[in-house]
Amino acid sequence: MSHVGYSCLMALDRDHVLRSAAALLTRKSTATMDEVAKAAGISRATLHRHFAGRDALVRALEALGIAECEGAVSRARLDDGPAGEAVRRLVREIQPAAGLLAFLYGESQLWEGDRQNDGWQRLDARIGAVFQRGQRTGEFRIDLTPVWLTEALYGLIASCAWATLDGRVAARDFPTMVAELLLGGAVRREES
Amino acid sequence: MSHVGYSCLMALDRDHVLRSAAALLTRKSTATMDEVAKAAGISRATLHRHFAGRDALVRALEALGIAECEGAVSRARLDDGPAGEAVRRLVREIQPAAGLLAFLYGESQLWEGDRQNDGWQRLDARIGAVFQRGQRTGEFRIDLTPVWLTEALYGLIASCAWATLDGRVAARDFPTMVAELLLGGAVRREES
DNA sequence: CCCACATGAGACATATTTGTCTCACACTGG
DNA sequence: CCAGTGTGAGACAAATATGTCTCATGTGGG
């Protein structure tokens, strides 16, 4: 029964296509379906067999981005140890997905509609919780809301991803730049 | 000679159209020329008489954004007093233009090409200088480069502008949220 | 009053992208 | 060898946005 082999190959291809598309759209967010297909090394017809249309492709990339973030959040074990260290781990774990995140962050199509993926809400909750925890333990200042700190984290990740693509920031400095700037603002300053 | 009155009215209208377009495109970056025209209360034909095409409109918005930023930078007197206070003044002065900046920041069309407006380079230099000054005086930490701090400032402004549009951050808190987070990372912590 | 001119409305061609379809080709397993 | 299947190439229509044009209208100045 070749159907098994079929779906198996399709699944592998699908992931490859998705990652190629992410890499391309990170650099050129207005790339056409044809360019996406060429970047993945397949034809436009096959691309359409994987994703019904451009919208479906973007949605799939959104789902991938959410999944990558959730993986990073889990691996970072945000509930363990000092909140500051947890945030540092999170930034380090999320770096490989930073380009994809930057693309999604700028894809206003995903945010304008009233129906947006619940995954972001779940992520916001998990990430916001670590800031809240840091505030409760007195490690973080309380005059910046967890919601804003979460938003700022996304913003800094996207900014640094773009700066990295332009060569204004070295890729190896990404975790330091993002985490140190964010935490410098979030960590309560030591009393002098 | 009606040509005087003509150009005068055109100039006034042009500015009004530009600001309407900025307000609309901040909320819906994919708005069509027709929607932009309607938002400005004029017809598409008249809009085309002001701006040769969509590209010209975006370029004009870019020029407006640069001008607003340069005005804010000048009013903030970045060379006066402590660098931290200078940055706070800058953020306060730049808030009215934050929405426009957020739109421009997400308009990848402006950054992908090899020919980008020199205005941004001039602005980067002026803003980067205040971070550099803060580092020289020992007020700012030196492990975050002025280039990154400048980039992060733009990113946080855009993030906070979007969060404000969504109601996740109150508009009156904008200066505090952006400046406190950025400076908390930039200002060297007091020795404990 | 009259004329010049800016405007609005709309028609029209054009360009671009998208979505769908067909068909020939290559590969793979039986 | 051959049937099944995924793929690439390309044709095609449809949708959308854009740019250009014409013409009627209204208004303000001379």
XYZ file of N, CA and C in Angstrom, chain A residues 14-184:
513
model
N 6.821 18.503 3.532
C 6.077 19.623 4.079
C 6.923 20.403 5.070
N 7.612 19.682 5.914
C 8.453 20.365 6.900
C 9.584 21.121 6.214
N 10.189 20.470 5.228
C 11.271 21.130 4.499
C 10.778 22.393 3.808
N 9.631 22.281 3.156
C 9.049 23.439 2.474
C 8.784 24.564 3.468
N 8.230 24.178 4.601
C 7.890 25.162 5.623
C 9.130 25.922 6.081
N 10.210 25.197 6.283
C 11.428 25.845 6.784
C 12.058 26.714 5.705
N 12.014 26.246 4.463
C 12.524 27.076 3.380
C 11.727 28.371 3.283
N 10.409 28.211 3.351
C 9.546 29.387 3.259
C 9.843 30.354 4.393
N 10.033 29.821 5.584
C 10.335 30.675 6.729
C 11.621 31.452 6.484
N 12.633 30.735 5.993
C 13.918 31.396 5.751
C 13.796 32.491 4.702
N 13.047 32.196 3.635
C 12.893 33.187 2.569
C 12.057 34.373 3.024
N 10.912 34.082 3.627
C 10.002 35.156 4.021
C 10.591 36.024 5.114
N 11.524 35.475 5.872
C 12.201 36.297 6.875
C 12.981 37.411 6.185
N 13.591 37.042 5.053
C 14.380 38.044 4.329
C 13.497 38.914 3.459
N 12.493 38.302 2.826
C 11.639 39.057 1.900
C 10.195 38.680 2.160
N 9.544 39.445 2.998
C 8.213 39.070 3.460
C 7.171 39.157 2.355
N 7.499 39.769 1.225
C 6.523 39.899 0.149
C 6.762 38.885 -0.970
N 7.574 37.905 -0.706
C 7.873 36.899 -1.725
C 6.584 36.235 -2.214
N 6.532 35.958 -3.517
C 5.346 35.330 -4.081
C 5.401 33.822 -3.872
N 4.275 33.168 -4.134
C 4.224 31.713 -4.009
C 5.257 31.076 -4.925
N 5.465 31.677 -6.077
C 6.429 31.132 -7.021
C 7.840 31.186 -6.432
N 8.168 32.293 -5.808
C 9.494 32.421 -5.201
C 9.647 31.447 -4.040
N 8.594 31.307 -3.267
C 8.637 30.354 -2.153
C 8.887 28.942 -2.688
N 8.174 28.614 -3.758
C 8.334 27.277 -4.340
C 9.769 27.069 -4.824
N 10.271 28.052 -5.572
C 11.645 27.940 -6.078
C 12.645 27.809 -4.923
N 12.420 28.571 -3.876
C 13.335 28.516 -2.736
C 13.336 27.129 -2.105
N 12.198 26.470 -2.160
C 12.103 25.124 -1.580
C 12.537 24.066 -2.583
N 12.812 24.481 -3.812
C 13.246 23.528 -4.819
C 12.123 22.694 -5.385
N 10.901 23.199 -5.312
C 9.757 22.485 -5.876
C 9.005 23.427 -6.807
N 8.013 22.887 -7.483
C 7.228 23.722 -8.384
C 6.048 24.336 -7.637
N 5.495 25.356 -8.267
C 4.354 26.026 -7.638
C 3.184 25.055 -7.464
N 3.035 24.141 -8.416
C 1.942 23.171 -8.325
C 2.081 22.323 -7.062
N 3.287 21.829 -6.848
C 3.499 21.003 -5.650
C 3.313 21.815 -4.373
N 3.768 23.053 -4.422
C 3.571 23.908 -3.244
C 2.080 24.005 -2.925
N 1.272 24.150 -3.983
C -0.171 24.243 -3.766
C -0.754 22.932 -3.273
N -0.085 21.824 -3.602
C -0.580 20.549 -3.079
C -0.323 20.443 -1.581
N 0.687 21.129 -1.102
C 0.979 21.103 0.334
C 0.123 22.111 1.094
N 0.004 23.313 0.522
C -0.725 24.388 1.210
C -1.718 24.990 0.225
N -2.967 24.984 0.630
C -4.053 25.372 -0.278
C -3.825 26.741 -0.905
N -3.176 27.627 -0.209
C -2.963 28.973 -0.734
C -1.992 29.724 0.140
N -1.769 30.950 -0.220
C -0.813 31.733 0.547
C -1.259 31.866 2.003
N -2.522 32.077 2.195
C -3.040 32.222 3.554
C -2.740 30.967 4.372
N -3.006 29.805 3.762
C -2.755 28.553 4.473
C -1.272 28.416 4.811
N -0.416 28.859 3.889
C 1.023 28.783 4.154
C 1.403 29.651 5.349
N 0.894 30.869 5.355
C 1.206 31.772 6.472
C 0.687 31.195 7.776
N -0.521 30.632 7.722
C -1.079 30.030 8.939
C -0.211 28.871 9.415
N 0.268 28.082 8.471
C 1.126 26.957 8.843
C 2.421 27.467 9.463
N 2.950 28.567 8.907
C 4.163 29.143 9.483
C 3.877 29.672 10.885
N 2.690 30.221 11.048
C 2.309 30.699 12.377
C 2.298 29.526 13.362
N 1.685 28.431 12.934
C 1.628 27.255 13.808
C 3.035 26.757 14.121
N 3.912 26.776 13.099
C 5.288 26.352 13.336
C 5.972 27.274 14.343
N 5.772 28.559 14.159
C 6.372 29.520 15.084
C 5.889 29.312 16.508
N 4.602 29.076 16.643
C 4.047 28.829 17.974
C 4.657 27.563 18.562
N 4.746 26.534 17.745
C 5.305 25.267 18.232
C 6.763 25.456 18.661
N 7.526 26.166 17.853
C 8.934 26.393 18.205
C 9.022 27.168 19.516
N 8.185 28.160 19.658
C 8.204 28.948 20.891
C 7.827 28.089 22.086
N 6.808 27.272 21.902
C 6.388 26.442 23.033
C 7.495 25.469 23.399
N 8.181 24.937 22.390
C 9.320 24.075 22.676
C 10.393 24.822 23.444
N 10.697 26.031 23.000
C 11.721 26.826 23.670
C 11.312 27.128 25.106
N 10.044 27.460 25.292
C 9.556 27.777 26.634
C 9.693 26.545 27.537
N 9.332 25.389 26.997
C 9.436 24.181 27.807
C 10.884 23.877 28.148
N 11.749 23.920 27.137
C 13.158 23.611 27.396
C 13.791 24.591 28.368
N 13.283 25.811 28.380
C 13.888 26.829 29.252
C 13.499 26.623 30.718
N 12.506 25.761 30.963
C 12.065 25.488 32.344
C 11.906 26.787 33.124
N 10.937 27.573 32.698
C 10.780 28.925 33.245
C 10.478 28.955 34.736
N 10.048 27.802 35.272
C 9.685 27.791 36.690
C 10.873 27.518 37.591
N 12.018 27.181 37.003
C 13.169 26.786 37.826
C 14.111 27.955 38.071
N 14.609 28.034 39.271
C 15.660 28.978 39.597
C 15.224 30.429 39.487
N 16.210 31.320 39.530
C 15.911 32.758 39.467
C 15.210 33.092 38.152
N 14.262 34.013 38.204
C 13.504 34.380 37.010
C 14.429 34.953 35.942
N 15.419 35.712 36.365
C 16.349 36.290 35.396
C 17.057 35.218 34.586
N 17.512 34.179 35.275
C 18.178 33.084 34.565
C 17.199 32.365 33.651
N 15.971 32.248 34.095
C 14.952 31.596 33.262
C 14.762 32.374 31.965
N 14.717 33.690 32.053
C 14.555 34.515 30.847
C 15.770 34.357 29.944
N 16.939 34.333 30.537
C 18.160 34.132 29.733
C 18.098 32.807 28.986
N 17.667 31.755 29.665
C 17.545 30.449 29.001
C 16.525 30.526 27.877
N 15.436 31.218 28.140
C 14.386 31.322 27.117
C 14.925 32.004 25.857
N 15.619 33.097 26.036
C 16.155 33.820 24.877
C 17.112 32.925 24.103
N 17.940 32.192 24.820
C 18.901 31.319 24.150
C 18.175 30.243 23.350
N 17.146 29.672 23.951
C 16.417 28.588 23.291
C 15.607 29.091 22.098
N 15.211 30.335 22.155
C 14.304 30.857 21.128
C 15.069 31.425 19.942
N 16.365 31.599 20.092
C 17.134 32.231 19.012
C 16.964 31.557 17.643
N 17.021 30.213 17.564
C 16.884 29.597 16.238
C 15.578 29.967 15.538
N 14.555 30.305 16.299
C 13.266 30.643 15.698
C 13.095 32.154 15.548
N 14.131 32.913 15.866
C 13.985 34.376 15.895
C 13.595 34.937 14.536
N 14.201 34.428 13.468
C 13.865 34.930 12.144
C 12.401 34.714 11.820
N 11.941 33.483 12.061
C 10.528 33.173 11.820
C 9.634 34.081 12.662
N 10.005 34.264 13.894
C 9.217 35.135 14.778
C 9.162 36.553 14.243
N 10.294 37.033 13.758
C 10.339 38.402 13.228
C 9.398 38.542 12.043
N 9.377 37.521 11.185
C 8.450 37.557 10.047
C 7.013 37.597 10.529
N 6.683 36.694 11.440
C 5.306 36.627 11.925
C 4.921 37.914 12.638
N 5.867 38.482 13.362
C 5.609 39.713 14.106
C 5.212 40.832 13.152
N 5.790 40.834 11.961
C 5.498 41.899 11.011
C 4.354 41.573 10.076
N 3.798 40.359 10.209
C 2.699 39.964 9.328
C 1.390 40.433 9.938
N 1.053 41.661 9.663
C -0.105 42.270 10.322
C -1.381 41.482 10.047
N -1.372 40.730 8.933
C -2.546 39.925 8.596
C -2.981 39.042 9.772
N -2.005 38.614 10.568
C -2.315 37.692 11.654
C -2.939 38.397 12.856
N -2.762 39.694 12.931
C -3.189 40.398 14.144
C -4.410 41.269 13.925
N -4.632 41.644 12.656
C -5.733 42.577 12.407
C -7.088 41.919 12.615
N -7.225 40.697 12.137
C -8.506 40.015 12.274
C -8.873 39.812 13.740
N -10.143 39.554 13.976
C -10.580 39.344 15.357
C -10.294 37.913 15.792
N -10.035 37.036 14.788
C -9.767 35.638 15.146
C -8.289 35.355 15.028
N -7.595 35.368 16.133
C -6.180 35.047 16.082
C -5.920 33.769 16.862
N -4.853 33.117 16.451
C -4.516 31.808 16.998
C -4.402 31.840 18.534
N -5.073 30.895 19.165
C -5.048 30.832 20.632
C -3.645 30.565 21.156
N -2.804 29.970 20.302
C -1.461 29.626 20.732
C -0.711 30.830 21.298
N -0.887 31.971 20.686
C -0.186 33.165 21.180
C -0.640 33.510 22.589
N -1.929 33.344 22.810
C -2.439 33.653 24.138
C -1.813 32.718 25.176
N -1.746 31.438 24.810
C -1.126 30.488 25.742
C 0.327 30.856 25.995
N 1.037 31.210 24.911
C 2.439 31.586 25.065
C 2.579 32.832 25.935
N 1.741 33.817 25.642
C 1.790 35.045 26.438
C 1.622 34.729 27.917
N 0.712 33.802 28.191
C 0.457 33.458 29.596
C 1.695 32.816 30.214
N 2.289 31.880 29.479
C 3.446 31.172 30.046
C 4.626 32.112 30.234
N 4.840 32.991 29.260
C 5.978 33.898 29.366
C 5.693 34.998 30.378
N 4.453 35.504 30.343
C 4.095 36.531 31.322
C 4.265 36.017 32.743
N 4.042 34.727 32.935
C 4.109 34.162 34.281
C 5.505 34.283 34.875
N 6.524 34.136 34.040
C 7.878 34.201 34.580
C 8.203 35.629 35.031
N 7.666 36.597 34.316
C 7.876 37.983 34.751
C 7.122 38.252 36.052
N 5.932 37.697 36.118
C 5.138 37.858 37.326
C 5.848 37.212 38.515
N 6.394 36.028 38.263
C 7.110 35.335 39.333
C 8.290 36.179 39.803
N 9.018 36.741 38.834
C 10.148 37.580 39.203
C 9.728 38.797 40.017
N 8.550 39.308 39.699
C 8.069 40.455 40.466
C 7.707 40.045 41.889
N 7.079 38.870 41.999
C 6.673 38.417 43.333
C 7.887 38.175 44.223
N 8.931 37.617 43.628
C 10.115 37.320 44.434
C 10.971 38.563 44.678
N 10.572 39.682 44.089
C 11.334 40.898 44.289
C 12.534 41.017 43.371
N 12.665 40.067 42.441
C 13.803 40.101 41.541
C 13.605 41.141 40.434
N 12.353 41.327 40.018
C 12.020 42.277 38.946
C 11.287 43.478 39.519
N 11.457 44.592 38.889
C 10.735 45.797 39.297
C 9.263 45.647 38.954
N 8.453 46.360 39.680
C 7.008 46.161 39.526
C 6.330 47.268 38.736
N 7.089 48.276 38.302
C 6.445 49.369 37.569
C 6.343 49.100 36.075
N 6.817 47.943 35.631
C 6.617 47.532 34.241
C 5.759 46.274 34.263
N 4.609 46.335 33.616
C 3.666 45.221 33.691
C 4.195 43.993 32.956
N 3.845 42.801 33.427
C 4.249 41.570 32.739
C 3.805 41.562 31.279
N 2.643 42.102 31.015
C 2.170 42.150 29.618
C 3.136 42.943 28.757
N 3.554 44.079 29.257
C 4.489 44.902 28.487
C 5.845 44.220 28.363
N 6.296 43.598 29.421
C 7.585 42.905 29.361
C 7.541 41.771 28.338
N 6.415 41.076 28.270
C 6.280 40.017 27.275
C 6.319 40.593 25.867
N 5.547 41.655 25.690
C 5.523 42.319 24.385
C 6.923 42.813 24.012
N 7.602 43.393 24.979
C 8.940 43.930 24.720
C 9.907 42.807 24.352
N 9.722 41.648 24.983
C 10.586 40.515 24.636
C 10.421 40.156 23.169
N 9.180 40.020 22.715
C 8.942 39.752 21.300
C 9.585 40.833 20.441
N 9.359 42.079 20.807
C 9.883 43.182 20.008
C 11.390 43.159 19.914
N 12.049 42.897 21.027
C 13.509 42.877 21.016
C 14.025 41.686 20.216
N 13.333 40.571 20.312
C 13.747 39.404 19.514
C 13.655 39.737 18.033
N 12.552 40.347 17.621
C 12.382 40.692 16.207
C 13.427 41.731 15.797
N 13.614 42.739 16.612
C 14.588 43.778 16.279
C 15.977 43.185 16.115
N 16.344 42.331 17.041
C 17.692 41.764 16.989
C 17.822 40.797 15.826
N 16.750 40.101 15.501
C 16.794 39.205 14.346
C 17.048 40.000 13.076
N 16.363 41.116 12.918
C 16.568 41.947 11.731
C 17.959 42.556 11.730
N 18.385 43.034 12.889
C 19.717 43.630 12.977
C 20.786 42.590 12.652
N 20.505 41.358 13.022
C 21.455 40.292 12.723
C 21.506 40.021 11.218
N 20.337 39.999 10.594
C 20.295 39.775 9.149
C 21.058 40.864 8.408
N 20.988 42.092 8.914
C 21.679 43.212 8.272
C 23.160 43.264 8.630
N 23.554 42.413 9.583
C 24.947 42.433 9.995
C 25.271 43.510 11.006
N 24.232 44.159 11.534
C 24.510 45.203 12.531
C 24.765 44.599 13.900
N 24.326 43.362 14.070
C 24.596 42.644 15.320
C 25.094 41.257 14.940
N 26.115 40.776 15.639
C 26.637 39.436 15.371
C 25.674 38.395 15.928
N 25.487 37.316 15.177
C 24.544 36.284 15.588
C 24.922 35.709 16.955
N 26.221 35.593 17.208
C 26.631 34.992 18.475
C 26.308 35.901 19.666
N 26.082 37.177 19.399
C 25.754 38.100 20.487
C 24.261 38.182 20.762
N 23.475 37.529 19.905
C 22.022 37.643 20.026
C 21.508 37.415 21.453
N 21.827 36.285 22.070
C 21.264 36.037 23.405
C 21.657 37.120 24.399
N 22.908 37.525 24.352
C 23.369 38.544 25.284
C 22.642 39.862 25.072
N 22.591 40.290 23.819
C 22.000 41.594 23.521
C 20.547 41.665 23.973
N 19.782 40.639 23.606
C 18.359 40.651 23.936
C 18.161 40.518 25.446
N 18.762 39.502 26.013
C 18.499 39.206 27.422
C 19.047 40.301 28.340
N 20.242 40.771 28.044
C 20.830 41.768 28.935
C 20.045 43.067 28.902
N 19.630 43.464 27.685
C 18.853 44.698 27.607
C 17.514 44.534 28.306
N 16.854 43.445 28.049
C 15.545 43.239 28.661
C 15.657 43.117 30.175
N 16.596 42.310 30.621
C 16.706 42.086 32.069
C 17.228 43.319 32.772
N 18.105 44.009 32.146
C 18.566 45.249 32.757
C 17.398 46.135 33.122
